[in-house]
Short mmCIF file of C-alpha atoms in Angstrom, two decimals:
data_model
loop_
_atom_site.label_atom_id
_atom_site.label_comp_id
_atom_site.label_asym_id
_atom_site.label_seq_id
_atom_site.Cartn_x
_atom_site.Cartn_y
_atom_site.Cartn_z
CA ILE A 345 6.75 -1.40 -16.77
CA GLY A 346 5.97 -4.47 -14.20
CA VAL A 347 3.60 -3.70 -11.44
CA PHE A 348 2.57 -6.27 -8.86
CA ASP A 349 0.48 -6.72 -5.74
CA SER A 350 -0.97 -9.40 -3.72
CA GLY A 351 -4.05 -9.24 -5.41
CA LEU A 352 -6.53 -6.49 -6.96
CA GLY A 353 -5.50 -3.46 -5.22
CA GLY A 354 -2.52 -2.80 -7.42
CA LEU A 355 -4.98 -2.06 -9.87
CA THR A 356 -5.74 1.13 -8.15
CA VAL A 357 -2.06 2.13 -8.85
CA LEU A 358 -2.01 0.86 -12.38
CA LYS A 359 -5.49 3.00 -13.13
CA TYR A 360 -3.13 5.75 -12.42
CA LEU A 361 -0.25 4.89 -14.35
CA LEU A 362 -2.24 4.20 -17.58
CA GLU A 363 -3.71 7.82 -17.13
CA TYR A 364 -0.27 9.57 -16.78
CA LEU A 365 1.98 7.02 -18.92
CA PRO A 366 -0.52 6.36 -21.97
CA ASN A 367 2.31 5.43 -24.18
CA GLU A 368 3.68 2.77 -22.05
CA ASP A 369 2.83 -0.98 -21.96
CA PHE A 370 2.55 -2.79 -18.51
CA ILE A 371 2.20 -5.96 -17.20
CA TYR A 372 0.40 -6.56 -14.06
CA LEU A 373 0.70 -9.25 -11.52
CA GLY A 374 -1.49 -10.01 -8.96
CA ASP A 375 -0.19 -12.77 -6.64
CA LEU A 376 -3.73 -14.29 -5.65
CA ALA A 377 -1.89 -17.62 -4.72
CA ASN A 378 -0.56 -15.85 -1.58
CA LEU A 379 -3.03 -13.17 -0.92
CA PRO A 380 -3.15 -11.11 1.35
CA TYR A 381 0.38 -10.22 2.35
CA GLY A 382 -0.81 -8.22 5.14
CA ASN A 383 -0.95 -11.16 7.71
CA LYS A 384 2.26 -13.21 6.31
CA SER A 385 5.53 -13.42 8.01
CA GLN A 386 8.31 -10.89 6.93
CA ASP A 387 10.20 -13.71 5.59
CA ASN A 388 7.18 -14.78 3.20
CA ILE A 389 6.27 -11.28 2.27
CA ILE A 390 9.88 -10.86 1.07
CA LYS A 391 9.96 -14.21 -0.57
CA TYR A 392 6.81 -13.58 -2.50
CA SER A 393 7.56 -10.28 -3.42
CA ILE A 394 11.04 -11.25 -4.93
CA LYS A 395 9.41 -14.23 -6.87
CA CYS A 396 7.13 -11.46 -8.60
CA ALA A 397 9.83 -9.02 -9.35
CA LYS A 398 11.86 -11.94 -11.09
CA PHE A 399 8.81 -12.99 -12.87
CA LEU A 400 8.37 -9.46 -13.90
CA GLU A 401 12.15 -8.88 -14.91
CA SER A 402 12.09 -12.15 -16.96
CA LYS A 403 9.52 -10.26 -19.01
CA ASN A 404 12.06 -7.80 -19.98
CA VAL A 405 10.34 -4.70 -18.13
CA LYS A 406 12.30 -1.33 -17.88
CA ALA A 407 10.92 -0.68 -14.36
CA ILE A 408 9.01 -2.29 -11.65
CA ILE A 409 6.48 -0.82 -9.51
CA ILE A 410 5.79 -2.49 -6.30
CA ALA A 411 2.00 -1.61 -5.96
CA CYS A 412 1.57 -2.92 -2.42
CA ASN A 413 2.16 -1.23 0.79
CA THR A 414 3.22 -4.33 2.58
CA ALA A 415 5.54 -5.42 0.14
CA SER A 416 6.92 -2.01 0.00
CA SER A 417 7.27 -2.02 3.64
CA TYR A 418 9.31 -5.08 4.09
CA ALA A 419 10.71 -6.27 0.54
CA TYR A 420 11.60 -2.86 -1.20
CA ASP A 421 15.36 -2.80 -0.23
CA THR A 422 15.82 -6.59 -0.84
CA ILE A 423 14.07 -6.29 -4.22
CA ARG A 424 16.31 -3.12 -5.27
CA ASN A 425 19.41 -5.18 -4.53
CA SER A 426 18.52 -8.06 -6.38
CA ILE A 427 16.94 -6.81 -9.56
CA LYS A 428 18.59 -5.06 -12.23
CA VAL A 429 15.78 -3.06 -13.48
CA PRO A 430 14.94 0.16 -11.52
CA ILE A 431 12.21 -0.36 -8.73
CA PHE A 432 9.57 2.05 -7.28
CA ASP A 433 7.31 1.45 -4.18
CA VAL A 434 4.12 3.13 -3.16
CA ILE A 435 5.12 4.63 0.22
CA SER A 436 7.61 7.08 -0.67
CA PRO A 437 5.68 9.54 -2.96
CA CYS A 438 3.09 9.56 -0.22
CA ILE A 439 5.38 10.43 2.27
CA LYS A 440 6.52 13.37 0.27
CA GLU A 441 3.11 14.40 0.00
CA ILE A 442 2.55 14.52 3.73
CA ILE A 443 5.78 16.10 4.81
CA TYR A 444 5.32 18.94 2.30
CA SER A 445 1.84 19.73 3.53
CA LYS A 446 0.47 21.84 6.10
CA ASN A 447 -1.08 18.65 8.18
CA LYS A 448 -0.54 18.52 11.70
CA LYS A 449 -2.54 15.05 12.43
CA VAL A 450 -2.23 12.14 10.01
CA ALA A 451 -3.93 8.69 10.67
CA ILE A 452 -2.65 5.74 8.81
CA LEU A 453 -4.62 2.79 7.84
CA GLY A 454 -3.01 -0.42 6.64
CA THR A 455 -2.66 -4.08 6.86
CA GLU A 456 -1.51 -5.65 10.06
CA LYS A 457 1.98 -5.81 8.65
CA THR A 458 2.23 -2.52 7.07
CA ILE A 459 1.13 -0.70 10.34
CA GLU A 460 3.49 -3.13 12.29
CA SER A 461 6.48 -1.81 10.17
CA ASN A 462 5.77 1.47 11.39
CA ILE A 463 7.22 2.72 8.05
CA TYR A 464 4.74 5.56 7.54
CA ALA A 465 5.35 7.07 11.08
CA ASN A 466 8.85 6.36 11.08
CA SER A 467 9.42 7.93 7.66
CA ILE A 468 7.17 10.96 8.57
CA LYS A 469 8.78 11.55 11.89
CA LYS A 470 12.35 11.33 10.24
CA ASN A 471 11.53 14.24 8.06
CA THR A 472 9.52 16.28 10.44
CA SER A 473 8.47 16.46 14.00
CA SER A 474 5.51 18.51 13.68
CA ILE A 475 3.22 15.96 12.49
CA GLN A 476 1.49 13.59 14.84
CA THR A 477 0.57 10.20 13.56
CA TYR A 478 -2.04 7.43 14.50
CA ASN A 479 -1.77 4.00 13.17
CA LYS A 480 -4.52 1.81 12.67
CA ALA A 481 -4.32 -1.82 11.32
CA CYS A 482 -7.48 -2.94 9.17
CA PRO A 483 -7.17 -6.43 8.26
CA LEU A 484 -10.49 -7.06 7.07
CA PHE A 485 -10.57 -4.25 4.33
CA VAL A 486 -8.52 -6.51 1.91
CA PRO A 487 -11.00 -9.62 1.91
CA ILE A 488 -13.90 -7.36 1.58
CA VAL A 489 -12.43 -5.73 -1.56
CA GLU A 490 -11.27 -9.03 -2.86
CA GLU A 491 -14.74 -10.75 -2.07
CA GLY A 492 -16.49 -7.82 -4.03
CA LEU A 493 -18.36 -6.63 -1.07
CA GLU A 494 -17.57 -2.96 -0.92
CA GLY A 495 -20.86 -1.15 -0.58
CA THR A 496 -22.66 -3.62 1.79
CA GLU A 497 -24.08 -3.06 5.09
CA ILE A 498 -21.52 -5.28 6.69
CA THR A 499 -18.68 -3.36 5.11
CA GLN A 500 -20.07 -0.08 6.50
CA SER A 501 -20.14 -1.65 10.02
CA ILE A 502 -16.56 -2.47 9.60
CA ILE A 503 -15.26 0.74 8.40
CA ASP A 504 -17.28 2.56 11.23
CA TYR A 505 -15.57 -0.08 13.69
CA TYR A 506 -11.88 0.47 12.45
CA LEU A 507 -12.52 4.32 12.23
CA ASN A 508 -14.24 5.14 15.57
CA ASP A 509 -11.25 6.12 17.58
CA ILE A 510 -9.63 8.04 14.56
CA ARG A 511 -12.54 10.32 14.12
CA LYS A 512 -12.30 11.61 17.58
CA GLU A 513 -8.76 12.56 16.94
CA LYS A 514 -9.99 15.33 14.21
CA ILE A 515 -7.06 14.28 11.69
CA ASP A 516 -6.20 16.51 9.00
CA LYS A 517 -5.20 13.64 6.47
CA LEU A 518 -5.97 9.99 6.00
CA ILE A 519 -3.00 7.86 4.33
CA LEU A 520 -4.64 4.57 2.91
CA GLY A 521 -1.65 2.36 3.43
CA CYS A 522 -2.86 -0.39 1.18
CA THR A 523 -3.81 -0.14 -2.30
CA HIS A 524 -7.10 -2.15 -1.94
CA TYR A 525 -8.43 0.53 0.38
CA PRO A 526 -9.06 3.13 -2.31
CA ILE A 527 -11.70 0.94 -3.53
CA LEU A 528 -13.59 1.47 -0.28
CA ILE A 529 -13.60 5.31 -0.38
CA LYS A 530 -17.27 5.91 -1.04
#
């Protein structure tokens, strides 16, 4: 099974895949040459994502998981239409979890492009009108993770800066709309 992300964040997805599919073999591709995707143009996100998917397809994988929310937001349909193996994204399972919960207020954290795509809020609203969503772009989170700065004072200051407004909303659920973000959970 092929898994790709713009960098290290997709390893958070791979960790769970290894746990839940212990008998499968995986190929992980972190596109460090084009990291981060979250501030790139839509055309470049699609171009980089197709290149990653085609590379994984060339390795005879039986499926590909787009372990990047930004790539999932902009390139999923294009990849699905240009690759012969099944393609999975990281957004759809999250949306299903949210719409079948009893949450009323959901905050969505993501890269600039993922938030700009409004994919989470639109998908939630398409399935239920009872959930209020709050979008927040957190563009500095990816570089923090890629540089190994999680757990530092400066990181805590940046997290506080991004989350101050959301804390006031008394949200029920927080969507970490980038696979880098779980590394900052603590």
